Structure formats: structure tokens, C-alpha cells
Short mmCIF file of C-alpha atoms in Angstrom, two decimals:
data_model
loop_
_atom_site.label_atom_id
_atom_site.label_comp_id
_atom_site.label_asym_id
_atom_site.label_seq_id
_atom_site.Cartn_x
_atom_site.Cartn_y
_atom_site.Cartn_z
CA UNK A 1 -55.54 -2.87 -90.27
CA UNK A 2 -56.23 -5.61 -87.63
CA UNK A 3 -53.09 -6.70 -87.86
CA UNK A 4 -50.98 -3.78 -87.49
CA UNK A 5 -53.16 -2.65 -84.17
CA UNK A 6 -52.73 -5.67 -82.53
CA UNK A 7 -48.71 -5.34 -83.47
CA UNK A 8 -48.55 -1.66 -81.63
CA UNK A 9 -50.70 -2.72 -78.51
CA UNK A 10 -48.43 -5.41 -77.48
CA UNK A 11 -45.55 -3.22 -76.99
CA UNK A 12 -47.20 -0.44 -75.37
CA UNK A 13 -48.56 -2.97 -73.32
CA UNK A 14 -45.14 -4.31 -72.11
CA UNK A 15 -43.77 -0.52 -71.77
CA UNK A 16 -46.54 0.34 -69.28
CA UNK A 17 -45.81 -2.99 -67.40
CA UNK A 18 -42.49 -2.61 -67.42
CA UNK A 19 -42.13 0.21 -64.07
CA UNK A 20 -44.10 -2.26 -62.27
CA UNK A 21 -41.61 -5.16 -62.97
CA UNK A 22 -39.09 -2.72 -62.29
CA UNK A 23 -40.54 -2.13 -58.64
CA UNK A 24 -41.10 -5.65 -58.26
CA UNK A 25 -37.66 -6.77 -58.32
CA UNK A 26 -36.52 -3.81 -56.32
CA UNK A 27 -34.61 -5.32 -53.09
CA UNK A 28 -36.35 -4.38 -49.96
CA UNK A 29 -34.88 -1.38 -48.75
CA UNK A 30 -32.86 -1.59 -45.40
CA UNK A 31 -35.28 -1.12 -41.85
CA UNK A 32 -33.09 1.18 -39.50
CA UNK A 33 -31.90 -0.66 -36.61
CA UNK A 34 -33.37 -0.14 -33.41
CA UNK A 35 -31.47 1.88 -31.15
CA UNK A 36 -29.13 -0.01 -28.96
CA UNK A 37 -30.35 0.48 -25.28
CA UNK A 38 -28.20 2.69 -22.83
CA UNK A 39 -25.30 0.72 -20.94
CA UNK A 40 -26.27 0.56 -17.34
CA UNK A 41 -23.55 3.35 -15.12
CA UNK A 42 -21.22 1.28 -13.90
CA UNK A 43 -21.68 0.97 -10.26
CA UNK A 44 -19.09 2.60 -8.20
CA UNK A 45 -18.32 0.51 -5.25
CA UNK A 46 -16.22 2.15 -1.93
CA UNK A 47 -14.51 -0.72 0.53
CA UNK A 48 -14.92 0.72 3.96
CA UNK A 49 -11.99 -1.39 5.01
CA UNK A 50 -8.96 0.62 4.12
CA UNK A 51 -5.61 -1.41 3.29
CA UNK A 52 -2.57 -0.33 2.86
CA UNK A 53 -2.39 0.94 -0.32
CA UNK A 54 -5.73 2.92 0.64
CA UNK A 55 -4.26 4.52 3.74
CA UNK A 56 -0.91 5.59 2.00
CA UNK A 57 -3.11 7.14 -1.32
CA UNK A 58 -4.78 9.17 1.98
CA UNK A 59 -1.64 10.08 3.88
CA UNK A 60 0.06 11.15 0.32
CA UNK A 61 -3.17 13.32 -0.40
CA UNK A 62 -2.67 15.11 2.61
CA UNK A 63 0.41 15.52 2.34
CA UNK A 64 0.39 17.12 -1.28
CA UNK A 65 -2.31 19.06 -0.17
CA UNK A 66 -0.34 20.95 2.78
CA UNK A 67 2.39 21.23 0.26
CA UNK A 68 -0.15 23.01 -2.16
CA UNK A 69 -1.07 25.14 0.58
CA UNK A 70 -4.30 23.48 0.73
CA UNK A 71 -6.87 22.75 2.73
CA UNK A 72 -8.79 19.66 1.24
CA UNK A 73 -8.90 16.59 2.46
CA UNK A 74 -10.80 12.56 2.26
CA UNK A 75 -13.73 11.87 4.51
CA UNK A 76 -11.70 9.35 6.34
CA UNK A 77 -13.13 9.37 9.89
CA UNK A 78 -14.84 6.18 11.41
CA UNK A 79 -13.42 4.31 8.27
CA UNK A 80 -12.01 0.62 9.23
CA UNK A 81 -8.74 -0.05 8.45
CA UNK A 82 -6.90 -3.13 8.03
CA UNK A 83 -2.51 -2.38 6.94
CA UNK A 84 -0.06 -5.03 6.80
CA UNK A 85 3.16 -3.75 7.10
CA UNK A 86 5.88 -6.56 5.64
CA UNK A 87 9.13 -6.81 7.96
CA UNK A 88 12.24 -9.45 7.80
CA UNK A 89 12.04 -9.53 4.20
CA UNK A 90 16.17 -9.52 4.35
CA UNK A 91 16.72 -11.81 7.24
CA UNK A 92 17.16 -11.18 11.00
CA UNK A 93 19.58 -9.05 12.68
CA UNK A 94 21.61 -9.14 15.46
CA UNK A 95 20.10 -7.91 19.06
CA UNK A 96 23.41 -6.00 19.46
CA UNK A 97 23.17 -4.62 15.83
CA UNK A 98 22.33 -1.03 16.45
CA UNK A 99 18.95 -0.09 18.31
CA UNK A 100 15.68 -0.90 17.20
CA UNK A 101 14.04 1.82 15.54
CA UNK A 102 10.72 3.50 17.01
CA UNK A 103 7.33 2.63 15.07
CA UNK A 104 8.81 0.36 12.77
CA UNK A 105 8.70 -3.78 13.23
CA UNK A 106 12.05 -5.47 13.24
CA UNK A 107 12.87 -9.85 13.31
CA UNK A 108 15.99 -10.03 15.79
CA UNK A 109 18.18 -13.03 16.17
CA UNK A 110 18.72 -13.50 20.61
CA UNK A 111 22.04 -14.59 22.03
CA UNK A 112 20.42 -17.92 22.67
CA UNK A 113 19.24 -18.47 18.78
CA UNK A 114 15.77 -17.79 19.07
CA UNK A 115 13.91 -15.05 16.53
CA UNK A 116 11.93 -12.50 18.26
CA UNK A 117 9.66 -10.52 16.29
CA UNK A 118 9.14 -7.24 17.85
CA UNK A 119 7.78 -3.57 17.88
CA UNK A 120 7.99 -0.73 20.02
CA UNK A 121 5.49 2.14 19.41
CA UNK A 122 7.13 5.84 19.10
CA UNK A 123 5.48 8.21 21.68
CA UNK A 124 3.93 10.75 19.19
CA UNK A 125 2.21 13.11 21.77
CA UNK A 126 5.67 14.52 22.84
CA UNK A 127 6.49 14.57 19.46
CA UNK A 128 3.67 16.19 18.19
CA UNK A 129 3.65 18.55 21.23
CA UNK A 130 7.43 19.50 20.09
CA UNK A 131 6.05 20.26 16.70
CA UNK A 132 7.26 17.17 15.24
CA UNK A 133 4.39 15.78 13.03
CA UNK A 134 2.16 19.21 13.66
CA UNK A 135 2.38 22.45 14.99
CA UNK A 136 1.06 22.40 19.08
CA UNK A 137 -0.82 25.50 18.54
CA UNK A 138 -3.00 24.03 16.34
CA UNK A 139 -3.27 20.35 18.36
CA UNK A 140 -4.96 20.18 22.16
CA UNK A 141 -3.43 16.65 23.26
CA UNK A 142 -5.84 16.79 26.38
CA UNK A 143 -8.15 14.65 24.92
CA UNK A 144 -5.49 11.59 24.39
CA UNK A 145 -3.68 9.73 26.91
CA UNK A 146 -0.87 8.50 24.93
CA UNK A 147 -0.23 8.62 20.76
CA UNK A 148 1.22 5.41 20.19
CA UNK A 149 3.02 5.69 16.29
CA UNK A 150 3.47 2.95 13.61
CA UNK A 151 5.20 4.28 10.90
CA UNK A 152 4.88 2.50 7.20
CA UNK A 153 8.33 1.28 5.75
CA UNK A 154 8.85 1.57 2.16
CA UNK A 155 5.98 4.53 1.91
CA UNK A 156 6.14 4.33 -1.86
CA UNK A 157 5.06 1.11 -2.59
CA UNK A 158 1.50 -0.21 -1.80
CA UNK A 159 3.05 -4.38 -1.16
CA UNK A 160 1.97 -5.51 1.64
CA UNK A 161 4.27 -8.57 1.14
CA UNK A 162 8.16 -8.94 0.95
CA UNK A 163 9.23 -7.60 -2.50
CA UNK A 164 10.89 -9.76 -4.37
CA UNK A 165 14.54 -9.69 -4.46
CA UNK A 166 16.66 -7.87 -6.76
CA UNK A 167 17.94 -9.83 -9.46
CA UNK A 168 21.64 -9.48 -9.08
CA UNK A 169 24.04 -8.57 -12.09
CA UNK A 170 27.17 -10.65 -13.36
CA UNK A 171 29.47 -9.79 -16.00
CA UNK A 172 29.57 -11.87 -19.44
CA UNK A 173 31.74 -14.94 -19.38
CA UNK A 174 33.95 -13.38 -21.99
CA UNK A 175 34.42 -9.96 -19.84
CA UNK A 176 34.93 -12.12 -16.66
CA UNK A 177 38.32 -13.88 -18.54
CA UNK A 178 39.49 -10.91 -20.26
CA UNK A 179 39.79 -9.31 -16.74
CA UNK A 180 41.09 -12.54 -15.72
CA UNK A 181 43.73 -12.29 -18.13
CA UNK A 182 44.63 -9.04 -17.53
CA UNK A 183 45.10 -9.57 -13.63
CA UNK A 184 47.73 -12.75 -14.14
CA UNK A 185 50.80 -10.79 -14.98
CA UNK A 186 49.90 -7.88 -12.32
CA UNK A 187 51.39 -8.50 -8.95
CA UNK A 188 48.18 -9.38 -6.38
CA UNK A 189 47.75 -6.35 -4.01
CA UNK A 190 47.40 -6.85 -0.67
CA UNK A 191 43.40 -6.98 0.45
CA UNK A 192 42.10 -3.81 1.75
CA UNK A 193 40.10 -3.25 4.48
CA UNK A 194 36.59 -3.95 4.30
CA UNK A 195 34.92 -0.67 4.54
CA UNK A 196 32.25 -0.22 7.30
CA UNK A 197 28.80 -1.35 6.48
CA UNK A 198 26.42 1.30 5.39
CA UNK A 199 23.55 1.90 7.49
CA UNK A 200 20.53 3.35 5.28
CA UNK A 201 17.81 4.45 7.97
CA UNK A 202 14.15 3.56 6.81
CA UNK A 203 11.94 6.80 5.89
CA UNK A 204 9.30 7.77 8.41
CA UNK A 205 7.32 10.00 7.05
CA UNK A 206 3.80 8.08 6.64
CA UNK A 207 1.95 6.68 9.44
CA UNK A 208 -0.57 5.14 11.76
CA UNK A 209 -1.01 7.15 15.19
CA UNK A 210 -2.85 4.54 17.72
CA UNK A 211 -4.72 7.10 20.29
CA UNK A 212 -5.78 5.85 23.48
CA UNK A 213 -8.56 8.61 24.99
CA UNK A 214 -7.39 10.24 27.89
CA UNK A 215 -11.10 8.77 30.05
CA UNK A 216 -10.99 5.30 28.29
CA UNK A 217 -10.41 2.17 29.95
CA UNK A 218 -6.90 1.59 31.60
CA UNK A 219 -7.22 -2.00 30.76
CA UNK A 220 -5.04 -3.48 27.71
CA UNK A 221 -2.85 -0.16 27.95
CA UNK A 222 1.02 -0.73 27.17
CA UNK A 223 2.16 2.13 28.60
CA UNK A 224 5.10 2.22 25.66
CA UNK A 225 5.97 -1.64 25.98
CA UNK A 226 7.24 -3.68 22.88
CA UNK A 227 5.26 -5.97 21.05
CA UNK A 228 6.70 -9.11 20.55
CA UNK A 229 6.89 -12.63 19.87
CA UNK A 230 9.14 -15.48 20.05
CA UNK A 231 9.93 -18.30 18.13
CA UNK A 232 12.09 -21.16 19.19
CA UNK A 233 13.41 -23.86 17.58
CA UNK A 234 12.76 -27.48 18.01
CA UNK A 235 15.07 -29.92 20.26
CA UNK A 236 17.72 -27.37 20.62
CA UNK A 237 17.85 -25.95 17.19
CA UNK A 238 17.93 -22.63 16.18
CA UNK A 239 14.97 -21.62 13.91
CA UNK A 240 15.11 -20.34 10.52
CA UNK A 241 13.24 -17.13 9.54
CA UNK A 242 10.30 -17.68 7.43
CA UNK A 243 11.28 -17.13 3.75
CA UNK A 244 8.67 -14.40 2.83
CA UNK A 245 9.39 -12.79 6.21
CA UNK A 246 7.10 -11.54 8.37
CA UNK A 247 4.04 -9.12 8.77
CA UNK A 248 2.83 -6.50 11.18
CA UNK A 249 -1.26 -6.19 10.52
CA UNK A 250 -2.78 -3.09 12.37
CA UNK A 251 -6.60 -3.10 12.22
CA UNK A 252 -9.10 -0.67 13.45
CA UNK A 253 -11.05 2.38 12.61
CA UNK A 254 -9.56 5.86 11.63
CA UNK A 255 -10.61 9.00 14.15
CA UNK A 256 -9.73 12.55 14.23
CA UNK A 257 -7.69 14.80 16.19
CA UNK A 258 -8.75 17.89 17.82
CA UNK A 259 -9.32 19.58 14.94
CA UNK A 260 -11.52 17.10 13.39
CA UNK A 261 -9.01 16.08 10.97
CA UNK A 262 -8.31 12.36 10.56
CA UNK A 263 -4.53 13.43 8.99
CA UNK A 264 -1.55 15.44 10.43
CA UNK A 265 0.99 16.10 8.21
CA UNK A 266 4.06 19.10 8.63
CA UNK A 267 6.46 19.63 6.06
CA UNK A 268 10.64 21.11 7.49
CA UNK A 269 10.87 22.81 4.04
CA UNK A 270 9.81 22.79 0.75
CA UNK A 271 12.18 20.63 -0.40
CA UNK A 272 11.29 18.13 2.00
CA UNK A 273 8.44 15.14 1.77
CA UNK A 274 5.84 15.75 4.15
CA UNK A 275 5.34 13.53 6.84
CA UNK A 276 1.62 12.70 8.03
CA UNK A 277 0.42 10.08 10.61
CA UNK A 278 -3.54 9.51 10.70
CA UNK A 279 -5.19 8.95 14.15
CA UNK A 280 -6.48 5.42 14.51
CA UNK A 281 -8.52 3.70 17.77
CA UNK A 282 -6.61 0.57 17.55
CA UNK A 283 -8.31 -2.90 18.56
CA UNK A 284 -5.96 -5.62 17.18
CA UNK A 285 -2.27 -5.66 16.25
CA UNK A 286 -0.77 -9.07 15.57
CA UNK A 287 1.89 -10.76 13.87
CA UNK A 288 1.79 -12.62 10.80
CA UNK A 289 3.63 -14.96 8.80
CA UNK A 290 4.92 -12.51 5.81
CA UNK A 291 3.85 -15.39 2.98
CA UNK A 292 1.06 -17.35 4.07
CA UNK A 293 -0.79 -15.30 6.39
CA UNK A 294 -0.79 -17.14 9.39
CA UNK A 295 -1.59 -16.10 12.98
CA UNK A 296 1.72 -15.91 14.92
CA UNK A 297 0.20 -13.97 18.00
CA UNK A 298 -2.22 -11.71 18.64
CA UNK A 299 -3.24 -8.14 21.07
CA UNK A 300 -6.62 -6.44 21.67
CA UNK A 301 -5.74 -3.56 23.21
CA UNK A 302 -9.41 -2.40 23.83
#
């Protein structure tokens, strides 16, 4: 009887011992994680200093807006405003090669060899009196002297450098001597003509509207006078334009018109791109070299 007691409390023993090995050699179950802390808002930072790319995103929002039929606009005025407008990119041209073109920078070649890097303002208050770049009813021009206009070549791209030139296609070796072949037994025609060059005239339709107040100071006026600046070549030699070109940098600080708006845009049809111009107060225009950046010369007109 002893004996057969002490054979059935052993296992019983083990069985009741047997959930608490059990729980024992359980693995720890898994702590949560702590919840990962917010990301900061990213910080949304404005530049007060519009460039160029800035001013023609505000010009082309104006523009789509009047072609909406709408009346919103940026808060643009008292904004600073720096715009290099690239010029030369191809070379000079000729001073008797057609007339310079109002607004926009141009590098000429002189009969005497020199470069002369010049820019002649369009008069924008008879234009926008004649309905031009906005309709005179809604515009009182009293309070402005003279509208002085820059306009902004190449209005679809935001470079403010030369682009880079065009990579220029040739024909396959192979197709070059097949047509090679086939011109040998052909009799060689006589040369044509050249035909005339083609002229392609830039697109104005975005740009910079220097107002000079109608009470300001007369001092530093141009009264319509060119820009320019000459370089000459050393001992005798003609120069050679700058390989990047050159630049036109307009800086000052964005205004509004008698309406309070900073933007004037009009629009000939609907078919047609809008052309705006936004009033600026002007206090340095200079020239630049187009790849480096350097000072070439320099106007404060206030």
C-alpha cells in the first residue's frame, strides 16, 4: 500500500507542475511600440526677391486668369524683384541689320568693330493709352510720367542664361554615300538662289513696365534714351562676343497701377496669348556678362 501511493503522487505531482513549466518557458509577449512622434510641418518659406521664373509664373497667372474671365490675382505689390533677361546668345548683328526692336536687349556689331550692348525702352503709356496692353477706360495714366517697357524674350522658359545650343542633325555615313552615289551620274544643276533669310520676330507678350511717378524726381530720367555699353577691343582688334552672351538684370520692387493691380494683361482674341506687363519702380538696370555674371556697367535711375 505504501508503495503504490507514493507511485500515483509522483505523477499527479508532475501534471499539476506541468502548466507552470508551460508558462515558464512562454516567450515574453511583444510590448507595443511607442508611437512614432508627429513629423514637424514642413516650413513653407516665400523669397521676397522675385526672379525670373517668379515674375513670368505671375504674368502667366494673370494672364490665364483674364482668359478665364477671372478676376484673381498674386499679392505682388511692394515685392523686390531681381530678372535677368539673357541676350546675344547667337552672336552679334549687324547695326544696319534691320531696327532694333523696342523693350528687348540686342549685342550689335559698329562699323568700326566694336560690340555695343544696347536697349531702348518701348513707351508703354501711349501704348497702353491706345489700348495696347489694357483698355484706357479702365487705366488713369495721370499718376505716371512715362511707362518705360522691358519685355521678356523667350516667355516660356524660366533660363535666365543662354540655352544651350541645338544639337544639330547629320545623316548616317552610309545614307550620306548612297546619295553620293546617286548624284555622280546626274548632270550638276546650276546653284539656285539663296532664298532670303527668314526673320522670326521675338514674342512680346510678358513684361516689366518701369513707371516713373508723374511728381518724382526729374533726376536720372532717360526721357526714352538707349541703354548701352561698349566694348572695344585691344590694340586695334575687334572684340569677340562673350561665349555665353550677355545679360540684361532689371532689379527693383513691383507697384500697382491705378487700379491697384500690380498686372495688366489684354487678350486681341481668344485664340490669342495674352500679353501682361507688371508695373515696377525701377532702381538699377545693368549689363552683365551672360556666363559669369560680371558687372559690365551699371544705371540707378532713382
Amino acid at each position: 500500500m505504501p508503495i503504490t501511493t507514493t507511485r500515483l503522487v509522483a505523477p499527479v505531482a508532475v501534471l499539476a507542475a506541468l502548466p507552470l513549466l508551460v508558462w515558464c518557458q512562454r516567450p515574453p509577449e511583444p510590448t507595443s511600440a511607442p508611437a512614432p512622434a508627429p513629423a514637424p510641418s514642413p516650413t513653407v518659406v516665400l523669397d521676397s526677391n522675385l526672379n525670373r521664373f517668379a515674375v513670368l509664373a505671375a504674368l502667366s497667372e494673370a494672364g490665364s486668369a483674364l482668359a478665364d474671365g477671372q478676376t484673381r490675382e498674386a499679392a505682388l505689390n511692394g515685392r523686390t524683384v531681381s530678372v535677368r533677361l539673357p541676350f546675344g546668345c547667337g552672336g552679334e548683328t549687324s547695326s544696319a541689320e534691320g531696327a532694333a526692336v523696342a523693350g528687348l536687349p540686342r549685342l550689335v556689331r559698329n562699323s568700326d568693330g566694336g560690340l555695343t550692348l544696347t536697349v531702348t525702352p518701348e513707351d508703354l503709356k501711349a501704348r497702353i493709352a491706345a489700348g495696347g496692353v489694357a483698355p484706357a477706360a479702365e487705366t488713369s495714366l495721370d499718376q505716371w510720367d512715362a511707362i518705360e517697357g522691358f519685355w521678356i524674350a523667350r516667355p516660356w522658359s524660366g533660363l535666365d542664361s543662354c540655352p544651350a545650343p541645338a544639337a544639330v542633325e547629320t545623316a548616317p555615313p552610309e545614307a550620306a554615300k548612297v546619295e553620293t552615289d546617286k548624284a555622280k551620274p546626274a548632270k550638276t544643276p546650276a546653284p539656285d538662289a539663296p532664298p532670303p533669310p527668314v526673320v522670326h520676330l521675338p514674342e512680346r507678350t510678358a513684361g516689366l513696365a518701369a513707371v516713373v511717378e508723374a511728381d518724382g524726381s526729374r533726376l536720372g530720367r532717360r526721357q526714352g534714351q538707349a541703354y548701352a555699353h561698349v566694348i572695344r577691343g585691344e590694340k586695334g582688334t575687334a572684340p569677340t562676343p562673350a561665349p555665353g552672351g550677355y545679360a540684361l538684370r532689371l532689379e527693383g520692387r513691383l507697384t500697382t497701377f491705378a487700379d491697384g493691380k500690380a498686372v495688366k494683361c489684354v487678350q486681341r482674341d481668344v485664340e490669342s496669348r495674352p500679353v501682361c506687363v507688371a508695373a515696377l519702380r525701377l532702381d538699377r538696370l545693368a549689363f552683365e556678362d551672360g556666363a559669369t555674371g560680371a558687372l559690365l556697367s551699371e544705371w540707378r535711375p532713382r
